[in-house]
């Protein structure tokens, strides 16, 4: 390996959710591993987890049977800490508890050779505080692996003010030898990833606690709306609710940011022993310990009756921009006859051309036939006169400019012309749905149907009901979205609905973190992509969404919730003022 200290035998203490995975990752890279836990039960548990993982690798032909046996032969599991005496590096992954970790480090200090390095896998505790429990704080470092350690190829290397440069170099090199990407950060609660992740997770718990949306809908919204590998509540179950509670407590202690104050529900679950997958029950109930399979869906029954049909076969779409065109496309492809209401003949023909072009591309790629394209086109008509909708539609979806007044005007006009039966929907992303609904005399038949851009590609649709919306209207529109092969989630009328309310505070926090010079934009993007499996880092995403749009959304959230933690980051405001609003102008956080 050519490093200053050659690592041969690595100790791992604590073989739970993280430790067993860490031991396996290290053994897979050719090192000898000695794993320690408190009792035989814990050892058996770790042994079965590691063997199960190796067996899956063999059965999926990822590794050969002999490689699997070799990996297992490199792992020795024991309950005796003394067995670690010859280790060059010991990684601690015991319970997230400062006193327990400090005591362990003190013992390890007396057992290990003077050159040995001690690393903690703590998620949020102070590495500095842990280090001072030993007589060698300069040889103590944080090595924060991500869950599952076998999948997330990323480690935050946390140096303290006393960590030796040599120790840092060895750990960086060791990380690369595991074929994992390291990022070097200072000692701050939550480091990069958790500090950005846990505010968001906590906010999702609060959303669920307030019955704003069901757990399934919160999770689906973030999975399908942001392309995350799992929703926040399912992720908390994977992390372990006790660990999550400790992390939030530590972060709150350091930041005094009330968004980090653990939600009451999280505390109740932990007190009740519902710790997530590892105890078989958390937000969800699992088929068996550590199984991903959820067996319980009785807690939050879906509001919609999935068996019924929407009865909506004809729709009007108001607008001719990106969203309106996408929504017309979704409806027409799904078998609904659509009348697009635009402001001019020119806009109407642009909309038709745009649909023709995008469907022609699908024909060229062999995704649809020429006949299908003709069928879709035949379902779309355009008009510049609201009268064209009279007697012709079951639903009107509005997707014009994001301003209250014009939206109210068109709805009020249509309200007087169209039959009481027709359902009205706005696709606003930031205005209050009820404020728009109040411009009509059909508040009971008015709701939000929030599509994501590009509508034909993004499966998520938020179905937003106001205090006045008739539940039957919500059910019919939810069913329509299912008929259109979309993934509808239901929520009520509150700024940001589900996705933007959870996404934008996180993006804003990432900007604040970069501005504080704790980590670079590149390192923050890498941490979220490689550590947490996000499809894009926060800065990449901000530049794509547009900083002007992002600032508007953050301001809406800030105004509605009056939450100091939602105040827009100064750097975001400055970039918008300077006109550096992202990819669309060639410059945002990055230059294009
Ligand atoms: P866990 O509860 O699943 O496992 C902890 C293990 O440590 C248990 O097997 C327990 O028996 C053992 N243990 C406790 N005290 C011990 C001692 N004195 N000596 C030996 N073994 C002991 O916890 P976890 O989720 O694996 O978390 C472990 C550490 O990793 C924590 O610091 C946590 O913050 C951190 N971490 C967790 C995650 C995650 O997603 N769960 C991700 C990264 C880092």
XYZ file of C-alpha atoms and ligand atoms in Angstrom:
636
model
C 0.000 0.000 0.000
C 3.029 2.237 0.369
C 1.650 4.177 3.297
C 3.666 5.334 6.266
C 1.877 2.934 8.579
C 0.966 -0.352 6.978
C -2.406 -1.613 8.106
C -2.787 -5.376 8.324
C -5.291 -6.225 11.006
C -8.268 -4.007 11.609
C -10.478 -4.197 14.670
C -14.178 -3.345 14.591
C -15.957 -2.845 17.908
C -19.754 -3.023 17.911
C -21.218 -5.330 15.265
C -24.745 -3.978 14.886
C -26.301 -2.259 11.892
C -23.051 -0.542 10.929
C -20.278 -2.632 12.487
C -21.159 -5.911 10.778
C -21.215 -4.168 7.380
C -17.954 -2.345 8.088
C -16.246 -5.610 9.085
C -17.416 -7.220 5.853
C -16.343 -4.315 3.598
C -12.866 -4.341 5.118
C -12.464 -8.125 4.889
C -13.602 -8.002 1.262
C -10.625 -5.741 0.528
C -8.162 -8.335 1.813
C -7.556 -7.162 5.380
C -7.843 -9.375 8.432
C -10.645 -8.220 10.686
C -11.288 -8.866 14.353
C -14.853 -7.937 15.286
C -15.879 -7.462 18.925
C -19.304 -7.195 20.494
C -20.667 -7.600 23.996
C -22.180 -11.087 24.080
C -22.664 -14.308 22.153
C -26.077 -13.204 20.932
C -24.626 -10.113 19.276
C -21.800 -12.198 17.789
C -24.284 -14.728 16.352
C -26.329 -11.879 14.938
C -23.290 -10.305 13.255
C -22.129 -13.688 12.001
C -25.496 -14.425 10.391
C -25.667 -10.961 8.820
C -22.176 -11.251 7.314
C -22.753 -14.820 6.098
C -26.134 -13.853 4.659
C -24.560 -10.981 2.768
C -21.706 -13.150 1.417
C -24.233 -15.875 0.408
C -26.283 -13.278 -1.484
C -23.104 -12.121 -3.255
C -22.321 -15.715 -4.285
C -25.898 -16.494 -5.404
C -25.962 -13.314 -7.497
C -22.564 -14.232 -8.977
C -20.990 -11.054 -7.619
C -18.274 -13.122 -5.930
C -17.164 -16.738 -6.306
C -17.801 -19.307 -3.610
C -14.066 -19.580 -2.860
C -13.764 -15.782 -2.581
C -16.708 -15.848 -0.194
C -14.999 -18.469 1.964
C -11.748 -16.491 1.895
C -13.541 -13.330 3.057
C -15.189 -15.236 5.909
C -11.842 -16.765 6.895
C -10.419 -13.255 7.328
C -13.088 -12.294 9.845
C -12.719 -13.355 13.449
C -15.567 -12.529 15.832
C -15.025 -12.377 19.581
C -16.412 -10.938 22.773
C -12.936 -10.116 24.154
C -11.543 -6.639 23.606
C -8.054 -7.995 24.473
C -8.103 -9.854 21.159
C -7.610 -6.475 19.482
C -4.154 -5.935 21.045
C -2.280 -6.480 17.770
C -4.558 -4.292 15.592
C -3.080 -1.343 13.653
C -6.438 0.372 13.384
C -9.589 -0.099 15.442
C -12.908 1.272 14.211
C -15.532 1.763 16.882
C -19.204 1.340 15.895
C -20.964 0.871 19.217
C -24.138 2.589 20.364
C -24.253 6.363 19.748
C -23.502 7.306 23.364
C -20.624 9.580 24.390
C -20.052 8.026 27.817
C -19.968 4.494 26.404
C -17.648 5.500 23.586
C -15.312 7.408 25.917
C -15.050 4.417 28.241
C -14.333 2.098 25.333
C -11.628 4.401 23.950
C -9.995 4.585 27.359
C -9.846 0.775 27.505
C -8.621 0.488 23.921
C -5.883 3.012 24.692
C -4.491 0.716 27.356
C -4.716 -2.377 25.121
C -3.360 -1.219 21.774
C 0.229 -0.607 20.664
C 1.402 3.037 20.844
C 1.237 3.513 17.066
C -2.260 2.102 16.630
C -4.958 4.394 15.262
C -8.411 4.581 16.838
C -11.346 5.647 14.698
C -14.932 6.294 15.681
C -17.850 5.783 13.351
C -19.959 8.220 15.346
C -22.581 10.017 13.278
C -22.740 13.222 15.247
C -20.863 13.066 18.546
C -17.728 15.143 18.974
C -14.666 13.178 17.861
C -12.584 15.617 19.907
C -14.461 14.734 23.084
C -14.044 11.026 22.415
C -10.325 11.508 21.684
C -9.561 13.164 24.996
C -10.663 10.007 26.820
C -7.384 8.507 25.557
C -3.752 9.322 26.179
C -3.287 9.739 22.412
C -5.816 12.229 21.022
C -3.508 12.809 18.035
C -4.072 9.221 16.891
C -7.874 9.402 17.169
C -9.958 10.213 14.116
C -13.547 9.918 12.852
C -14.306 7.458 10.063
C -17.966 7.907 9.315
C -19.261 5.110 7.091
C -22.709 5.246 5.517
C -25.543 2.785 5.798
C -25.496 0.186 4.281
C -21.695 0.169 4.448
C -21.591 -2.457 1.686
C -23.422 -0.146 -0.718
C -22.495 3.471 0.031
C -18.901 3.777 -1.130
C -18.146 6.909 0.840
C -16.520 7.811 4.161
C -16.305 11.143 5.961
C -12.851 11.330 7.546
C -13.191 13.621 10.535
C -10.024 15.231 11.837
C -9.894 17.158 15.081
C -7.566 20.016 15.940
C -5.127 17.473 17.366
C -5.243 14.656 14.800
C -1.774 13.886 13.318
C -1.414 14.517 9.592
C 0.068 11.029 9.294
C -3.071 9.503 10.805
C -5.231 11.473 8.367
C -3.104 10.338 5.417
C -3.239 6.703 6.498
C -7.018 6.801 6.865
C -7.491 8.520 3.496
C -5.345 5.869 1.863
C -7.080 3.072 3.751
C -10.475 4.381 2.566
C -9.311 4.360 -1.051
C -7.983 0.815 -0.601
C -11.579 -0.180 0.283
C -12.577 1.332 -3.081
C -14.451 4.010 -1.226
C -14.300 7.760 -1.701
C -13.084 9.792 1.295
C -13.885 13.383 2.119
C -11.932 15.176 4.836
C -13.941 17.380 7.200
C -13.580 19.079 10.570
C -15.293 17.990 13.766
C -18.809 19.408 13.737
C -22.053 17.663 14.778
C -23.402 15.642 11.885
C -20.378 16.365 9.661
C -21.553 17.077 6.108
C -24.154 14.507 5.239
C -26.009 13.980 8.504
C -26.052 17.652 9.240
C -27.965 18.149 5.971
C -29.923 14.915 6.157
C -31.261 14.914 9.690
C -33.030 18.267 9.615
C -34.930 16.906 6.633
C -35.653 13.542 8.275
C -36.875 15.232 11.438
C -39.122 17.525 9.427
C -40.616 14.495 7.659
C -41.402 12.909 11.043
C -43.123 16.114 12.131
C -45.129 16.133 8.904
C -46.263 12.574 9.609
C -46.924 13.356 13.261
C -49.152 16.266 12.223
C -51.079 13.902 9.904
C -50.306 16.208 7.014
C -49.815 13.176 4.791
C -49.584 9.408 5.277
C -46.204 7.749 5.844
C -46.470 6.019 2.461
C -47.260 9.292 0.705
C -44.414 11.170 2.400
C -41.999 8.410 1.418
C -43.346 8.067 -2.132
C -43.225 11.829 -2.633
C -39.487 11.993 -1.920
C -38.721 8.795 -3.820
C -40.637 9.676 -6.945
C -40.394 13.464 -6.738
C -36.646 13.649 -6.029
C -35.397 10.247 -7.178
C -34.128 9.347 -3.704
C -33.366 5.681 -3.006
C -35.915 5.639 -0.189
C -38.340 7.939 1.551
C -37.379 9.657 4.836
C -39.455 7.462 7.171
C -38.258 4.215 5.595
C -34.708 5.596 5.820
C -35.130 6.365 9.523
C -36.266 2.768 10.054
C -33.097 1.608 8.280
C -30.829 3.931 10.269
C -32.424 2.932 13.579
C -34.684 5.326 15.455
C -32.554 5.238 18.629
C -29.473 6.205 16.646
C -31.436 8.912 14.834
C -32.719 10.299 18.125
C -29.174 10.502 19.526
C -27.907 12.184 16.362
C -30.661 14.803 16.455
C -30.126 15.409 20.152
C -26.417 15.993 19.585
C -27.068 18.257 16.614
C -29.616 20.271 18.545
C -27.237 20.587 21.474
C -24.614 22.081 19.161
C -26.770 24.138 16.782
C -29.681 25.155 19.042
C -31.636 25.043 15.801
C -35.140 23.927 16.749
C -35.448 22.077 13.430
C -32.943 19.633 14.955
C -34.925 19.182 18.182
C -36.064 15.553 17.878
C -39.750 15.224 17.067
C -41.884 13.977 19.961
C -43.020 10.981 17.931
C -39.437 9.812 17.448
C -38.903 9.863 21.207
C -42.115 7.903 21.775
C -41.132 5.223 19.262
C -37.728 4.814 20.893
C -39.246 4.667 24.385
C -41.623 1.978 23.141
C -38.732 -0.074 21.733
C -39.822 0.512 18.148
C -36.335 1.103 16.792
C -36.922 0.418 13.085
C -35.863 -2.550 10.989
C -33.496 -3.849 13.635
C -36.359 -4.387 16.114
C -38.875 -5.388 13.437
C -41.005 -2.275 13.872
C -40.534 1.464 13.517
C -42.625 3.670 11.266
C -43.379 0.442 9.406
C -43.646 -3.159 10.576
C -41.234 -5.617 8.971
C -41.699 -9.259 8.028
C -38.674 -10.143 10.170
C -35.733 -8.430 11.852
C -33.719 -6.381 9.349
C -35.972 -7.432 6.485
C -36.860 -4.737 3.980
C -40.336 -6.219 3.529
C -43.127 -4.233 5.137
C -46.072 -6.301 6.335
C -48.098 -3.676 8.098
C -50.161 -1.127 6.303
C -52.944 -0.718 8.778
C -51.725 2.482 10.432
C -52.498 4.880 7.649
C -55.111 3.588 5.251
C -54.973 5.244 1.850
C -57.772 7.769 1.501
C -58.507 6.810 -2.063
C -60.455 3.727 -2.981
C -58.123 2.263 -5.570
C -60.873 0.043 -6.966
C -63.081 2.832 -8.265
C -62.628 4.850 -11.435
C -62.332 8.571 -11.868
C -65.102 8.962 -14.449
C -63.014 11.740 -15.993
C -62.624 11.329 -19.734
C -62.571 14.931 -20.951
C -60.348 17.694 -19.651
C -59.437 21.279 -20.333
C -55.895 22.511 -19.724
C -55.334 26.252 -19.346
C -51.911 27.489 -20.431
C -49.354 26.808 -23.133
C -46.020 26.754 -21.307
C -43.780 23.835 -20.322
C -46.078 22.496 -17.611
C -49.321 22.940 -19.574
C -47.855 21.198 -22.628
C -46.579 18.348 -20.455
C -49.957 17.950 -18.749
C -51.802 17.924 -22.085
C -49.418 15.195 -23.187
C -49.970 13.096 -20.043
C -53.754 13.348 -20.391
C -53.855 12.612 -24.122
C -51.499 9.649 -23.822
C -53.650 8.332 -20.973
C -56.796 8.355 -23.136
C -58.378 11.646 -22.003
C -59.721 14.069 -24.644
C -58.086 17.432 -24.031
C -58.903 20.975 -25.004
C -55.925 23.263 -24.434
C -57.003 26.822 -23.752
C -54.262 29.263 -24.758
C -53.974 33.035 -25.169
C -53.332 33.183 -28.910
C -53.499 31.209 -32.122
C -49.690 31.360 -32.210
C -49.402 29.751 -28.752
C -51.933 27.103 -29.744
C -49.954 26.097 -32.782
C -46.704 26.108 -30.788
C -48.288 23.742 -28.278
C -49.486 21.380 -31.013
C -46.066 21.476 -32.704
C -44.305 20.787 -29.446
C -46.503 17.717 -28.825
C -45.988 16.551 -32.398
C -42.216 16.860 -32.017
C -42.006 15.018 -28.711
C -44.272 12.175 -29.885
C -42.339 11.943 -33.177
C -39.180 11.454 -31.122
C -40.865 8.566 -29.283
C -41.857 7.036 -32.637
C -38.256 7.360 -33.863
C -37.027 5.622 -30.718
C -39.560 2.824 -31.245
C -41.340 3.619 -27.962
C -44.715 4.264 -29.620
C -46.107 3.490 -33.058
C -47.114 6.006 -35.727
C -50.748 4.953 -35.077
C -50.452 5.719 -31.386
C -49.036 9.127 -32.171
C -52.011 9.836 -34.460
C -54.423 8.701 -31.730
C -52.789 11.013 -29.181
C -52.859 13.968 -31.562
C -56.497 13.292 -32.368
C -57.360 13.648 -28.683
C -55.937 17.183 -28.471
C -57.717 20.298 -29.653
C -56.743 23.862 -28.909
C -58.782 27.000 -28.475
C -58.284 30.604 -27.499
C -61.832 30.993 -26.232
C -63.029 29.723 -22.803
C -66.432 28.993 -24.398
C -64.845 26.036 -26.151
C -64.835 24.220 -22.802
C -68.575 24.614 -22.176
C -70.246 21.198 -22.002
C -67.013 19.550 -23.165
C -64.982 18.865 -20.005
C -65.168 16.985 -16.665
C -62.029 18.620 -15.294
C -60.063 21.831 -15.871
C -56.362 21.894 -14.992
C -54.780 25.340 -14.871
C -51.044 25.728 -15.520
C -50.510 29.420 -16.313
C -47.961 31.845 -14.809
C -47.313 31.467 -11.059
C -49.252 34.590 -10.025
C -52.378 34.707 -7.913
C -54.362 37.338 -9.803
C -54.337 35.850 -13.319
C -55.125 32.420 -11.899
C -58.121 33.778 -9.954
C -59.352 35.665 -13.006
C -59.425 32.696 -15.341
C -61.021 30.420 -12.746
C -63.662 33.002 -11.900
C -64.486 33.373 -15.577
C -64.687 29.611 -16.140
C -66.728 29.193 -12.962
C -69.524 31.262 -14.444
C -69.502 29.411 -17.746
C -69.051 25.765 -16.827
C -71.474 23.361 -15.170
C -71.241 22.904 -11.390
C -70.138 19.320 -11.930
C -66.803 20.249 -13.497
C -63.786 19.847 -11.195
C -61.235 22.691 -11.128
C -57.569 22.020 -10.415
C -54.573 24.320 -10.185
C -51.038 23.068 -10.636
C -49.506 25.888 -8.595
C -46.343 24.911 -6.738
C -46.238 27.713 -4.218
C -49.503 29.634 -4.002
C -52.242 28.769 -1.575
C -54.827 26.564 -3.303
C -57.682 27.833 -1.160
C -56.913 31.453 -2.092
C -57.365 30.537 -5.742
C -60.406 28.340 -5.013
C -62.087 31.227 -3.183
C -62.332 33.109 -6.482
C -64.971 30.572 -7.565
C -68.313 29.346 -6.246
C -67.150 25.732 -6.306
C -64.592 25.495 -3.521
C -65.828 21.944 -2.855
C -64.904 20.926 -6.401
C -61.545 22.698 -6.349
C -58.150 21.153 -5.555
C -54.470 21.250 -6.388
C -52.961 18.734 -8.812
C -49.258 19.444 -8.620
C -47.319 17.857 -11.469
C -43.517 17.810 -11.599
C -41.409 18.925 -14.519
C -41.183 17.299 -17.054
C -44.729 16.054 -16.493
C -44.592 13.171 -18.998
C -41.462 11.798 -17.288
C -41.967 12.465 -13.584
C -44.409 9.981 -12.098
C -45.165 11.880 -8.895
C -48.291 14.034 -8.634
C -49.320 15.765 -5.393
C -53.093 15.864 -4.913
C -53.734 18.834 -2.658
C -57.029 19.200 -0.825
C -58.090 22.406 0.904
C -60.353 22.822 3.924
C -63.257 23.020 1.462
C -62.479 20.225 -1.000
C -65.054 17.417 -1.154
C -63.272 14.085 -0.347
C -64.992 12.507 -3.346
C -63.245 14.991 -5.642
C -59.902 14.036 -4.079
C -60.650 10.351 -4.646
C -61.680 10.858 -8.264
C -58.609 12.915 -9.098
C -56.337 10.447 -7.299
C -57.887 7.670 -9.352
C -57.477 9.675 -12.543
C -53.752 9.972 -11.809
C -53.552 6.222 -11.284
C -55.369 5.702 -14.593
C -52.730 7.956 -16.194
C -50.032 5.698 -14.621
C -48.882 8.415 -12.284
C -47.955 8.017 -8.635
C -50.416 10.250 -6.769
C -49.827 11.278 -3.144
C -52.323 13.207 -1.060
C -51.617 16.145 1.204
C -53.291 19.293 2.374
C -52.925 22.890 1.320
C -49.723 24.125 2.910
C -46.688 25.892 1.424
C -44.444 23.527 -0.482
C -46.871 20.589 -0.183
C -44.725 17.546 0.584
C -41.758 17.603 -1.764
C -40.784 21.263 -1.887
C -41.361 21.682 1.848
C -38.876 18.898 2.551
C -36.453 19.563 -0.288
C -35.829 23.298 -0.203
C -34.861 23.772 3.467
C -32.258 21.046 2.864
C -30.942 22.858 -0.234
C -30.883 26.121 1.680
C -28.924 24.470 4.522
C -26.389 23.175 2.021
C -25.791 26.755 0.840
C -25.388 27.941 4.428
C -22.901 25.129 5.084
C -20.791 26.031 2.045
C -20.931 29.718 2.987
C -19.612 28.876 6.455
C -16.598 27.248 4.743
C -17.113 23.981 6.631
C -17.028 22.061 3.347
C -16.687 22.870 -0.337
C -19.549 22.748 -2.816
C -17.916 19.741 -4.481
C -17.505 17.856 -1.187
C -21.096 18.555 -0.174
C -22.368 17.336 -3.540
C -20.202 14.194 -3.251
C -21.347 13.479 0.311
C -25.003 13.551 -0.658
C -24.521 11.547 -3.853
C -22.054 8.932 -2.664
C -23.016 8.774 1.012
C -26.774 9.060 0.732
C -27.444 7.885 -2.825
C -28.998 11.167 -3.993
C -29.129 11.378 -7.807
C -27.675 14.909 -7.709
C -25.833 16.955 -5.116
C -27.672 19.983 -3.684
C -25.676 22.516 -5.714
C -26.097 20.598 -8.959
C -29.822 20.465 -8.287
C -30.074 24.157 -7.359
C -28.392 25.129 -10.628
C -30.805 22.930 -12.598
C -33.936 24.160 -10.798
C -32.795 27.775 -11.077
C -31.691 29.899 -8.133
C -34.477 32.442 -8.719
C -37.130 29.712 -8.566
C -35.436 28.175 -5.517
C -35.282 31.504 -3.703
C -38.986 32.119 -4.419
C -39.914 28.713 -2.969
C -37.719 29.171 0.108
C -39.250 32.605 0.677
C -42.753 31.129 0.432
C -41.875 28.505 3.036
C -40.246 31.111 5.260
C -43.290 33.394 5.067
C -45.780 30.625 5.806
C -43.984 28.770 8.596
C -42.150 31.786 10.132
C -39.363 29.347 10.874
C -35.987 31.087 11.375
C -34.245 28.003 9.964
C -36.062 28.535 6.647
C -34.675 32.050 6.097
C -32.974 32.115 2.695
C -29.181 31.797 2.799
C -27.533 35.158 2.068
C -25.399 33.691 -0.703
C -28.512 32.519 -2.547
C -29.974 36.013 -2.466
C -26.686 37.503 -3.668
C -26.407 35.102 -6.599
C -29.975 35.876 -7.646
C -29.340 39.620 -7.353
C -26.240 39.202 -9.518
C -28.309 37.340 -12.110
C -26.320 34.109 -11.668
C -29.454 31.989 -11.498
C -28.139 28.651 -12.688
C -27.739 26.574 -15.802
C -30.312 28.525 -17.782
C -27.976 31.574 -17.832
C -24.706 29.651 -17.861
C -23.757 30.515 -14.293
C -25.044 29.657 -10.843
C -22.990 27.867 -8.213
C -20.994 26.514 -11.150
C -20.116 28.063 -14.516
C -21.381 26.223 -17.587
P -26.593 -0.670 16.623
O -27.439 -0.415 17.792
O -27.201 -1.352 15.442
O -25.304 -1.521 17.041
C -24.472 -1.224 18.118
C -23.714 -2.486 18.501
O -22.706 -2.135 19.441
C -24.609 -3.513 19.165
O -24.389 -4.760 18.547
C -24.124 -3.524 20.618
O -24.235 -4.793 21.224
C -22.680 -3.127 20.465
N -22.064 -2.519 21.641
C -22.590 -1.600 22.479
N -21.707 -1.266 23.425
C -20.577 -1.995 23.196
C -19.306 -2.103 23.837
N -18.991 -1.380 24.900
N -18.402 -2.944 23.319
C -18.684 -3.691 22.225
N -19.878 -3.635 21.583
C -20.808 -2.794 22.051
O -25.982 0.739 16.196
P -25.477 1.219 14.767
O -26.614 1.781 14.013
O -24.649 0.162 14.126
O -24.556 2.451 15.173
C -23.216 2.260 15.591
C -22.448 3.567 15.399
O -22.413 3.883 14.017
C -23.089 4.743 16.093
O -22.078 5.609 16.559
C -23.859 5.409 14.965
O -24.072 6.758 15.170
C -22.930 5.175 13.805
N -23.547 5.194 12.482
C -24.788 4.679 12.283
C -25.353 4.698 11.018
C -26.715 4.109 10.774
O -27.314 4.391 9.728
N -27.262 3.318 11.659
C -24.635 5.221 9.928
C -23.330 5.708 10.164
C -22.799 5.688 11.446
